[in-house]
PDB file of C-alpha atoms in Angstrom:
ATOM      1  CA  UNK A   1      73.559 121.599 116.475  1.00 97.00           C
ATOM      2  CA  UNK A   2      73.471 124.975 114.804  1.00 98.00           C
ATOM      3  CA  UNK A   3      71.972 125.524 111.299  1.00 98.00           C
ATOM      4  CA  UNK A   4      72.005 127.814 109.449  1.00 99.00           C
ATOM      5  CA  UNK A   5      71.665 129.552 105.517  1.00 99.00           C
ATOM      6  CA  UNK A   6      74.190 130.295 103.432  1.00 99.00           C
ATOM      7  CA  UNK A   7      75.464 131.928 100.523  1.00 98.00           C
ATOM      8  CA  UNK A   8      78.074 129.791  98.455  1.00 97.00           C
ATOM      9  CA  UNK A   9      79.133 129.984  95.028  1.00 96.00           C
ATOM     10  CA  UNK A  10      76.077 131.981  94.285  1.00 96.00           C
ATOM     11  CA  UNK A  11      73.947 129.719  95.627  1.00 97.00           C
ATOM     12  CA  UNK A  12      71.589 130.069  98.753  1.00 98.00           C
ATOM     13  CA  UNK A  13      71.734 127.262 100.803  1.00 97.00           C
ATOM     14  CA  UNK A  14      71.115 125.300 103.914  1.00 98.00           C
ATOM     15  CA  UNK A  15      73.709 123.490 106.256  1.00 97.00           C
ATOM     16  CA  UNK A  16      75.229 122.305 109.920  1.00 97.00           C
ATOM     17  CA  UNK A  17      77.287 124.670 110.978  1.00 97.00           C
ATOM     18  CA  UNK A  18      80.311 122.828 112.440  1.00 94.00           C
ATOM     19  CA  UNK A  19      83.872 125.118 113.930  1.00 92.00           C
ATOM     20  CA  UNK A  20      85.288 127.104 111.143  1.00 93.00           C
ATOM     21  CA  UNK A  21      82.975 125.340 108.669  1.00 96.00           C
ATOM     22  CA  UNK A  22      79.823 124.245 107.122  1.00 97.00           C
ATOM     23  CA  UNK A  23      78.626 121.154 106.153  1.00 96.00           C
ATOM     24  CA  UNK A  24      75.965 121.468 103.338  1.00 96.00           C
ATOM     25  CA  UNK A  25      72.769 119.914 103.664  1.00 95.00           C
ATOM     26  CA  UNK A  26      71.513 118.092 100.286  1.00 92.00           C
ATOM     27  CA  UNK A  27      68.069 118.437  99.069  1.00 88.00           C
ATOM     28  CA  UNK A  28      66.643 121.148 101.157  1.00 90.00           C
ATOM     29  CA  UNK A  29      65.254 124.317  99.208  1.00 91.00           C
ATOM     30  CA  UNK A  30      65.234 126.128 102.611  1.00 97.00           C
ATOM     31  CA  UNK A  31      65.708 126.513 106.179  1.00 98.00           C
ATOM     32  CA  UNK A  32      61.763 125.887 106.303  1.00 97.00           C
ATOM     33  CA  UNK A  33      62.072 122.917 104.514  1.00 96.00           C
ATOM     34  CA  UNK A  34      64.682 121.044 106.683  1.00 97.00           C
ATOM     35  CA  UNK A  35      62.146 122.192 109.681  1.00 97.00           C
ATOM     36  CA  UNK A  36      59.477 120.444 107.755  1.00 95.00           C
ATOM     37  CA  UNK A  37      61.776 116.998 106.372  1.00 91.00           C
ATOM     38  CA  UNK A  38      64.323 116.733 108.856  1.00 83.00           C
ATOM     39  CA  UNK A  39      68.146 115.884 108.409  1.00 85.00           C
ATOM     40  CA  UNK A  40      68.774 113.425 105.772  1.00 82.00           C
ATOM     41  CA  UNK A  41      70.389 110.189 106.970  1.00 78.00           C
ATOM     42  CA  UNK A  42      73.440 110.851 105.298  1.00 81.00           C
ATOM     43  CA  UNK A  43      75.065 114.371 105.024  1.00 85.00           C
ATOM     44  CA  UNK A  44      77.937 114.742 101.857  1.00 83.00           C
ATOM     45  CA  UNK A  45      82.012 114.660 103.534  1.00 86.00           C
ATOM     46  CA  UNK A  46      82.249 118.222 102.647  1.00 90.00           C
ATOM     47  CA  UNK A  47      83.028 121.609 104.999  1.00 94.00           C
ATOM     48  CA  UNK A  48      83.255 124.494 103.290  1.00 97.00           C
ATOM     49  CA  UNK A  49      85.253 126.910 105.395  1.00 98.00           C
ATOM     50  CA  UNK A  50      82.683 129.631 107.132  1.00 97.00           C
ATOM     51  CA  UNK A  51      84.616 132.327 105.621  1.00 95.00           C
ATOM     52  CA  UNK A  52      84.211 131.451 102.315  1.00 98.00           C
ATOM     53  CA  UNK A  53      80.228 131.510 102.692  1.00 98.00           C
ATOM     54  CA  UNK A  54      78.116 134.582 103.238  1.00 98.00           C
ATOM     55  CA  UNK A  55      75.763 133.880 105.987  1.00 98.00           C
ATOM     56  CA  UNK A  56      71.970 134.866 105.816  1.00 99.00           C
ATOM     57  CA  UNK A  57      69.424 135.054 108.540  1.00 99.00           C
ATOM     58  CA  UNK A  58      68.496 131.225 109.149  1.00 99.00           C
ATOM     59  CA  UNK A  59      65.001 131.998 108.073  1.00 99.00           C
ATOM     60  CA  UNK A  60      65.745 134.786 105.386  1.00 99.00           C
ATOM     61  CA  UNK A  61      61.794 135.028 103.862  1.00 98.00           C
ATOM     62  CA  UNK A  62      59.489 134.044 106.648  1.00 98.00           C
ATOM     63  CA  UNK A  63      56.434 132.213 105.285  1.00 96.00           C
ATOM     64  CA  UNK A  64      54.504 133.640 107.597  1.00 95.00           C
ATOM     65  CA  UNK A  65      54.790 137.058 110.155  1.00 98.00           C
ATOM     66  CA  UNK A  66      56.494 136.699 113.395  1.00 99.00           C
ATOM     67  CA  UNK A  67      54.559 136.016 116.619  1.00 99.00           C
ATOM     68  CA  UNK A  68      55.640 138.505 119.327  1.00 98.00           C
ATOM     69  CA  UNK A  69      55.257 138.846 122.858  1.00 97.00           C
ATOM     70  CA  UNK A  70      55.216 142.263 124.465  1.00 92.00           C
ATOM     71  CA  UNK A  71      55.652 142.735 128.105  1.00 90.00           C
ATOM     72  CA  UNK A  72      57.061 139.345 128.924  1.00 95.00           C
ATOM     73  CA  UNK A  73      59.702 140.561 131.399  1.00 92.00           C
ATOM     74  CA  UNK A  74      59.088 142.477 134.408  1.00 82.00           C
ATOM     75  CA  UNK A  75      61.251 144.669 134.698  1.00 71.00           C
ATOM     76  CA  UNK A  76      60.901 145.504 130.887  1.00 68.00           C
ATOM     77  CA  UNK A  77      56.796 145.667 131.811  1.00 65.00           C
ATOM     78  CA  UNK A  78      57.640 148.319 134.737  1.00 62.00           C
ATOM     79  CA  UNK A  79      59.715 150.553 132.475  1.00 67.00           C
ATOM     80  CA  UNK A  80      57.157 150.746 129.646  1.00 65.00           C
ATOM     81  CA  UNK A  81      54.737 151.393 132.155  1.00 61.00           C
ATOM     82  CA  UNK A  82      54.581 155.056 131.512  1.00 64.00           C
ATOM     83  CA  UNK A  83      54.800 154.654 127.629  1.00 63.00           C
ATOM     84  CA  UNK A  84      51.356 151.664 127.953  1.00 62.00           C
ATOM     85  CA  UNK A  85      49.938 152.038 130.827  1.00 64.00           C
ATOM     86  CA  UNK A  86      46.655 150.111 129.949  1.00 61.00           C
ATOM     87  CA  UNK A  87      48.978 147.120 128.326  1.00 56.00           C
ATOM     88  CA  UNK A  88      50.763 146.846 131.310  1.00 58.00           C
ATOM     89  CA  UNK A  89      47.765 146.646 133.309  1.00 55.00           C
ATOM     90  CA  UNK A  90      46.551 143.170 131.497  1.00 60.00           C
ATOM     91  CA  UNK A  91      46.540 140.129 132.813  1.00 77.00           C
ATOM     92  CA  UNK A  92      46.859 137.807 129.856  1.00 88.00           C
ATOM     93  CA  UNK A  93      50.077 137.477 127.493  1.00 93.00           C
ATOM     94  CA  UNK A  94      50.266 140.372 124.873  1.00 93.00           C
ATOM     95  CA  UNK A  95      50.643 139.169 121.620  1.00 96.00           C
ATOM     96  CA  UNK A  96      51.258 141.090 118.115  1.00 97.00           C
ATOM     97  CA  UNK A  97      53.295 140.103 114.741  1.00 98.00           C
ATOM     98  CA  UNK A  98      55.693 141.413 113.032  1.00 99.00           C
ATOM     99  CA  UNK A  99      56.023 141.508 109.267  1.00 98.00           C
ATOM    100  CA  UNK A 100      59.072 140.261 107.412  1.00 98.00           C
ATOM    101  CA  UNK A 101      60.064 140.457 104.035  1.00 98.00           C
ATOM    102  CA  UNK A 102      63.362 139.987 104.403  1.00 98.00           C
ATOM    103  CA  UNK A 103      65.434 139.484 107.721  1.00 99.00           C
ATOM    104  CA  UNK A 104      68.585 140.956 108.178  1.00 99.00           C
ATOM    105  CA  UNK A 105      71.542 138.177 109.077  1.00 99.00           C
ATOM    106  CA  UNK A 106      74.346 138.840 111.151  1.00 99.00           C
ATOM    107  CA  UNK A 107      76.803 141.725 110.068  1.00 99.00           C
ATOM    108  CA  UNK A 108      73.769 143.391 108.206  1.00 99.00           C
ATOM    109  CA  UNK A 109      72.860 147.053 107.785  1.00 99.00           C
ATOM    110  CA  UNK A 110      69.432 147.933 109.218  1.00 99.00           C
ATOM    111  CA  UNK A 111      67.922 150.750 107.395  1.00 98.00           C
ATOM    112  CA  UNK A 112      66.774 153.461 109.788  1.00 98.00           C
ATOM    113  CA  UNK A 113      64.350 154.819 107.396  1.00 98.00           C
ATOM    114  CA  UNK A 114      65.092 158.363 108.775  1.00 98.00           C
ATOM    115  CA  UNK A 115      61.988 159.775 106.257  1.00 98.00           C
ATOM    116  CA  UNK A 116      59.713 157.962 108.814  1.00 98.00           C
ATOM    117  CA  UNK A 117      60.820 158.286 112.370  1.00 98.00           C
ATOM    118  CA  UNK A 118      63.458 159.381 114.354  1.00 98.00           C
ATOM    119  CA  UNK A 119      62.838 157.302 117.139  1.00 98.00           C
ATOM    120  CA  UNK A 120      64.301 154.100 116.209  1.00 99.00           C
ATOM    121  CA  UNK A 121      64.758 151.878 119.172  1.00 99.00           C
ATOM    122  CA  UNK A 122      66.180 147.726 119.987  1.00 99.00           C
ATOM    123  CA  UNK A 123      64.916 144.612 121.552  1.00 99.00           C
ATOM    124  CA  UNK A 124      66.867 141.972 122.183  1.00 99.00           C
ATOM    125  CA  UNK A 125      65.025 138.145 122.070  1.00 99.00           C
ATOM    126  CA  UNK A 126      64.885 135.250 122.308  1.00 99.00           C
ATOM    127  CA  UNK A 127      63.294 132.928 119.737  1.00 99.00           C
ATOM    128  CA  UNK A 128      61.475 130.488 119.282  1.00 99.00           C
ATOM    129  CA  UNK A 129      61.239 128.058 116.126  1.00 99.00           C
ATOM    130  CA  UNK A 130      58.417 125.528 115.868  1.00 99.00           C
ATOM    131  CA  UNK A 131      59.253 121.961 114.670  1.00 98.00           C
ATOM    132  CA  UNK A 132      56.432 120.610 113.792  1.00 97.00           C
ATOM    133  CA  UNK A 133      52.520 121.991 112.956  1.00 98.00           C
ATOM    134  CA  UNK A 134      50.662 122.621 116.414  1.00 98.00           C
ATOM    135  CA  UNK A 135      47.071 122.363 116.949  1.00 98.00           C
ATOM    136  CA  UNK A 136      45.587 122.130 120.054  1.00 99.00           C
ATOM    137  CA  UNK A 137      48.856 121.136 122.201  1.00 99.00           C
ATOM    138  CA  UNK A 138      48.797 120.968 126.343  1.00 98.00           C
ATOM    139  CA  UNK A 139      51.699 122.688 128.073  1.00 98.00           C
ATOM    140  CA  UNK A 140      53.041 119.335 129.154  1.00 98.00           C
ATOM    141  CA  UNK A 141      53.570 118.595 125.367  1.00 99.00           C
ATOM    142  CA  UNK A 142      54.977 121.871 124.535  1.00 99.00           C
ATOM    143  CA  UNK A 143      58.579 121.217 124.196  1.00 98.00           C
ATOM    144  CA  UNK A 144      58.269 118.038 121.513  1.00 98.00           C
ATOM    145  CA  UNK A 145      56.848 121.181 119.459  1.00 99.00           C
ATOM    146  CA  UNK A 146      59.992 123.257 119.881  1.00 99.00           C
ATOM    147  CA  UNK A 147      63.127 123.095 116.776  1.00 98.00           C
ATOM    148  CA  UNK A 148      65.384 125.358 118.285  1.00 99.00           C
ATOM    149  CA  UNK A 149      66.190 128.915 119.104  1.00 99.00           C
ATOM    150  CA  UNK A 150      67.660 132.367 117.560  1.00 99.00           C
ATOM    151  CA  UNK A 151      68.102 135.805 118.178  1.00 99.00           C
ATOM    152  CA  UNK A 152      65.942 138.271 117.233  1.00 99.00           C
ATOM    153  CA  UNK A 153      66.460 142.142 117.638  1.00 99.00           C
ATOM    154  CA  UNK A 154      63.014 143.389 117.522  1.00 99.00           C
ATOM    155  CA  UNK A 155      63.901 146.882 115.817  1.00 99.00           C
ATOM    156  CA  UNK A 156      60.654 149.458 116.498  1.00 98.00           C
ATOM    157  CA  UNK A 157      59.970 152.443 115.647  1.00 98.00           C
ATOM    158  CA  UNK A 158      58.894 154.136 118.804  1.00 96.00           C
ATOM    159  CA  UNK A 159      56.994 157.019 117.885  1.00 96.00           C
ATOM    160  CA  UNK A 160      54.953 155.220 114.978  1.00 95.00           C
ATOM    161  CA  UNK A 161      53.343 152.496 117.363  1.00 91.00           C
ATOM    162  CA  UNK A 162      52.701 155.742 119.785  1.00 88.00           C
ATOM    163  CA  UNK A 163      50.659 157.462 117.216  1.00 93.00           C
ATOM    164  CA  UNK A 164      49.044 154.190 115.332  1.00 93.00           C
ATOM    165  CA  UNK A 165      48.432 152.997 119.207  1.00 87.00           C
ATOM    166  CA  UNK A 166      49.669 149.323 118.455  1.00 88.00           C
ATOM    167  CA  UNK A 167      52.795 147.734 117.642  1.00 93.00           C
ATOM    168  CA  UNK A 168      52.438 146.056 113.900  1.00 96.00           C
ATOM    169  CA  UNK A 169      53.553 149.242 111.822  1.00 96.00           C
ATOM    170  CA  UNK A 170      56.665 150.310 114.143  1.00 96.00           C
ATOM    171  CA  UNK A 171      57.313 147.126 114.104  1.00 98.00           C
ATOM    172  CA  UNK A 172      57.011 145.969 110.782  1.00 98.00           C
ATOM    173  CA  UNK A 173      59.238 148.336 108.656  1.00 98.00           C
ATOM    174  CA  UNK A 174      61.535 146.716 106.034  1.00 98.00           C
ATOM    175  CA  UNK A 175      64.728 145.638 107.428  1.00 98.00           C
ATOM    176  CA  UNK A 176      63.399 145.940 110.912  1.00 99.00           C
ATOM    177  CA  UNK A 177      64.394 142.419 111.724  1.00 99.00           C
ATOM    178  CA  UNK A 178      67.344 141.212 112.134  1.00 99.00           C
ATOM    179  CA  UNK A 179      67.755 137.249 112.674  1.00 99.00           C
ATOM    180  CA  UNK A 180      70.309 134.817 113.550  1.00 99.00           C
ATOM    181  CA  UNK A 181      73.005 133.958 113.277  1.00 99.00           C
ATOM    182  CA  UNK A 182      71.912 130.790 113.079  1.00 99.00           C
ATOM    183  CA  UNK A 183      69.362 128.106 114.956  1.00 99.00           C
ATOM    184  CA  UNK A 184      70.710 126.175 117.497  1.00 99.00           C
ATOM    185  CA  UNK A 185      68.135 123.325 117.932  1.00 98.00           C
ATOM    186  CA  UNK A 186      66.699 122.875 121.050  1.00 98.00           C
ATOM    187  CA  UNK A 187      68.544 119.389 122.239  1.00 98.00           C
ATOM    188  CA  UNK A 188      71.254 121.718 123.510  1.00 98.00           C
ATOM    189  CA  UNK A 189      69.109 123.224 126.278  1.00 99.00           C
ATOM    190  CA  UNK A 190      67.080 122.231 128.840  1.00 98.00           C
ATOM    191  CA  UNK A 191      63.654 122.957 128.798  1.00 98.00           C
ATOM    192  CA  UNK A 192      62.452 125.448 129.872  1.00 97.00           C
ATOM    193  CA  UNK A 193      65.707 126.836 129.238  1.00 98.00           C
ATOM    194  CA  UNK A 194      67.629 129.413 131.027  1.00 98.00           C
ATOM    195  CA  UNK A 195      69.771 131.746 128.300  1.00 99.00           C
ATOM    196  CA  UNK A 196      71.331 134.846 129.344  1.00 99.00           C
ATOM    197  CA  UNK A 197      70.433 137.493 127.066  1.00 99.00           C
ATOM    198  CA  UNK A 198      72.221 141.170 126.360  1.00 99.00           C
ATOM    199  CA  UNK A 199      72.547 143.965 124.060  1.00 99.00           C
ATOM    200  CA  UNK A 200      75.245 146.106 123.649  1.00 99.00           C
ATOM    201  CA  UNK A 201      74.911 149.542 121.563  1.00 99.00           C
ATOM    202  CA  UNK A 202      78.769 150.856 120.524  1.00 99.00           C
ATOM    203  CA  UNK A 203      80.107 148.716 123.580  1.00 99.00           C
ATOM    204  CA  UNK A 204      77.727 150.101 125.936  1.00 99.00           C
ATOM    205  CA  UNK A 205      75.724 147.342 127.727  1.00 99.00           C
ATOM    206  CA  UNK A 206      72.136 148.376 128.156  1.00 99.00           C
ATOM    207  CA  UNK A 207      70.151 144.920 128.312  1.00 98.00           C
ATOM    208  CA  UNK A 208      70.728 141.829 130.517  1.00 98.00           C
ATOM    209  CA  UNK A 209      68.696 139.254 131.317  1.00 98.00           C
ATOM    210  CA  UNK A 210      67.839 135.664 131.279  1.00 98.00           C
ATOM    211  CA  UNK A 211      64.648 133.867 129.836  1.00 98.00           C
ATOM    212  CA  UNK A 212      63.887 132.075 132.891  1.00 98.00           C
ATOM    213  CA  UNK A 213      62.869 135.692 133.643  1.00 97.00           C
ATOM    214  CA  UNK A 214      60.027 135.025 131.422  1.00 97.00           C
ATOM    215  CA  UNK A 215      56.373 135.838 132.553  1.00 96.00           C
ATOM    216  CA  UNK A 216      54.822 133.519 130.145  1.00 97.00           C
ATOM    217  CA  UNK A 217      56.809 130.354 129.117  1.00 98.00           C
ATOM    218  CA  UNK A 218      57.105 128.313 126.035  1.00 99.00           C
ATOM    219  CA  UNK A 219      54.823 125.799 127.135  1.00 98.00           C
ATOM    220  CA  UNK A 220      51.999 128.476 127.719  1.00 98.00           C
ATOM    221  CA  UNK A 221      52.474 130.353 124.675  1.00 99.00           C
ATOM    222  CA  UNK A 222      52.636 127.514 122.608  1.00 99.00           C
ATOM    223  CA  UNK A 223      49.359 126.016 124.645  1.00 99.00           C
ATOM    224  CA  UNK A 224      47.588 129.405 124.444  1.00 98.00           C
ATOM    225  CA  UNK A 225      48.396 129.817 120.300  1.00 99.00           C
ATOM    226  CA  UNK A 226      47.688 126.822 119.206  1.00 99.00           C
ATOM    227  CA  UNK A 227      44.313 126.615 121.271  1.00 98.00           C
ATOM    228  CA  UNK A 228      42.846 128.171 118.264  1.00 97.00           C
ATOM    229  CA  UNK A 229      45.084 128.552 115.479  1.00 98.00           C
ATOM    230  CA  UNK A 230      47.469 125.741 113.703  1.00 98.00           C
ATOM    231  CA  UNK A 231      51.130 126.836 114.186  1.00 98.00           C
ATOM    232  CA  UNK A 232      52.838 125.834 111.469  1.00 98.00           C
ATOM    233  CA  UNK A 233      56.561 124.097 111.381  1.00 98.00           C
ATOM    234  CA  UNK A 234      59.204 127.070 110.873  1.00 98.00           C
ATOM    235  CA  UNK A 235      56.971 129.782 113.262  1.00 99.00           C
ATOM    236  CA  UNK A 236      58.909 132.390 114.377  1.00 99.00           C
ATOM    237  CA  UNK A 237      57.596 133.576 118.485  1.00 99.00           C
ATOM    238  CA  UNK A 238      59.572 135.928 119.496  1.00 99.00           C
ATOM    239  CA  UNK A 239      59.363 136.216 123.102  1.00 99.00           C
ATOM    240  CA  UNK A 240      59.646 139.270 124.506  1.00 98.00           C
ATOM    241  CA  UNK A 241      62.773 141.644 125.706  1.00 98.00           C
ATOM    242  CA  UNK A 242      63.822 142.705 128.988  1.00 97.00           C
ATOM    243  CA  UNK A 243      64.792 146.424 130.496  1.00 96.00           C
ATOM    244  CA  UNK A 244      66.956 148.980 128.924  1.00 97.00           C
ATOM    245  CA  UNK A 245      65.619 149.353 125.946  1.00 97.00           C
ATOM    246  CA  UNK A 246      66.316 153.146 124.137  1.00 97.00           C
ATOM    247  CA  UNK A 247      62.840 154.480 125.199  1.00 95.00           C
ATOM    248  CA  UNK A 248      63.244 153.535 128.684  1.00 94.00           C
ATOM    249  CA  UNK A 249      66.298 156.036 129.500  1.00 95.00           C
ATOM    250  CA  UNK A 250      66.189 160.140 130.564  1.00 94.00           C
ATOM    251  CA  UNK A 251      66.474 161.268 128.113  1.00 96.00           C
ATOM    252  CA  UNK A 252      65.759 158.242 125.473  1.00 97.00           C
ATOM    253  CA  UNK A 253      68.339 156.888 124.208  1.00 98.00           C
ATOM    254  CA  UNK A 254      67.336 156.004 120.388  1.00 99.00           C
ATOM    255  CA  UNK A 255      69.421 154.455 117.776  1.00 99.00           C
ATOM    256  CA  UNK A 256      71.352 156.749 114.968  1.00 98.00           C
ATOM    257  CA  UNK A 257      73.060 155.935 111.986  1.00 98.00           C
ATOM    258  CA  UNK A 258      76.528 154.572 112.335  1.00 99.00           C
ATOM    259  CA  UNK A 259      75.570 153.112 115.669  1.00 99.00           C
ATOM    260  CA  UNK A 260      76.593 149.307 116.584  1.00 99.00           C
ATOM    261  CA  UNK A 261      74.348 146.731 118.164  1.00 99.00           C
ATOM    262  CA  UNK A 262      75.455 143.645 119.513  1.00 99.00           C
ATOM    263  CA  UNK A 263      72.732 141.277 120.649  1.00 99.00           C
ATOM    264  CA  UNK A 264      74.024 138.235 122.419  1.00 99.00           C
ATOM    265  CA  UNK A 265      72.247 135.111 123.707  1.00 99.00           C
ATOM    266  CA  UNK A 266      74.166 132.590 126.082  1.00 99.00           C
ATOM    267  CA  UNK A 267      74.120 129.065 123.742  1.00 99.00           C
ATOM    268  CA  UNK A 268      73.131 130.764 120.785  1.00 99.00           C
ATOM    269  CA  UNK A 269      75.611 133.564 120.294  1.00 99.00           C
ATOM    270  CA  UNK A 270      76.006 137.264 118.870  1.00 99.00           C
ATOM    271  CA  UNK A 271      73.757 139.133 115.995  1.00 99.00           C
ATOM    272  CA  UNK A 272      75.434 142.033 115.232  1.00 99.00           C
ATOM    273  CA  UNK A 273      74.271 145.018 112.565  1.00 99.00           C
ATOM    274  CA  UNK A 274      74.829 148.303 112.329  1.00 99.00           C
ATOM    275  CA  UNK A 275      72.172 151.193 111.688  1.00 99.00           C
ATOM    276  CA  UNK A 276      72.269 152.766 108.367  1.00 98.00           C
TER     277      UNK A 276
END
């Protein structure tokens, strides 16, 4: 099933996404809120046609900051080896967040905020949506915590998390998150599941790769998190991107305005915006 939020009529709202339409879901304030209550029993005979509606990023106002994981590919880890060399070196999951105001959906511009850095680079990912609040949960109970899964382009500003020596600023920038296009929810996958992921930049494919790829699964991120902290229903992880990312090429290849990304994720589909 793929859900998602919606402008209509003026009117932000939340429903199943369903061919060329949309089937609104009554009673839910938010995206967050239909995590939280779950599909009515009954959903209103009405699809409103999908180009009549403007789409938003599923989860437009995240309650809470993303939960990243850097490093979480190998081949990714190799070619930021030279850019975090004592990162790369750990042995444990790297973790960091990622404030959102305000995602950016599907066919949105992504301000490049040229007055702060010229190094403006993309991630592709894969993520994760929690279902349900997690406290304490073993790996072999990981995937009854899981709601579904979206793409997120982890926009960073390169040379800001050099000189601040962590990720949350570069990270962090408004607009510097672009979400969707929807959630599919997770009983269309196996689990753990195995989604291709890419990224195209003007037509040029520079990422591939496929979450079983991952270093650190679902079940042990969600295991490792919630050892100590209650993950609440609608938390965004984000987990991690594989090679060819801007920084990685000789000479970098960095994002400028006008450019095109496409990031696509087998069973999920495309996010595309375009850097302003």
């Amino acid at each position: 099933m793929k859900l998602a939020t919606f402008i209509h009529e003026g009117k932000e709202r939340v429903g199943i996404v369903d061919g060329a339409g949309v089937i609104p879901v009554p009673g839910c304030a938010s995206m967050e809120d239909l995590i939280r209550t779950s599909l009515p029993a009954e959903l209103p005979h009405v699809r409103i046609p999908l180009d009549e509606v403007r789409l938003l990023a599923p989860i437009p106002r995240p309650s809470q900051d993303v939960i990243c994981l850097g490093m979480n590919f190998a081949d990714h880890t190799h070619e930021a080896a030279k850019f975090h060399p004592t990162l790369v070196r750990e042995s444990h999951a790297v973790y960091f967040s990622k404030h959102v105001n305000e995602a950016v959906p599907d066919g949105g511009m992504v301000d490049s905020h040229p007055d702060v850095t010229s190094q403006v680079d993309y991630e592709a990912e894969v993520a994760v949506i929690i279902g349900r609040d997690a406290r304490r949960v073993k790996r072999e109970n990981a995937r009854e915590y899981v709601f579904g899964y979206t793409i997120l382009n982890d926009i960073s500003a390169r040379e800001v998390q050099t000189r601040h020596k962590q990720f949350f600023l570069g990270k962090s920038l408004d607009g510097f998150a672009p979400l969707g296009p929807w959630i599919v929810t997770a009983d269309e996958f196996p689990f753990p599941p195995a989604i291709g992921i890419r990224c195209r930049v003007n037509g040029e494919l520079r990422q591939e790769g496929n979450t079983s790829s991952w270093i650190y699964g679902i079940e042990d991120v969600i295991e490792e998190l919630s050892a100590g902290m209650l993950l609440k229903a609608g938390t965004i992880i984000s987990m991690g991107t594989p090679a060819g990312v801007g920084m990685g090429f000789q000479p970098p290849k960095f994002l400028k305005k006008g450019d095109v990304v496409i990031c696509e994720a087998d069973g999920i589909g495309t996010l595309t915006n375009t850097i302003g």
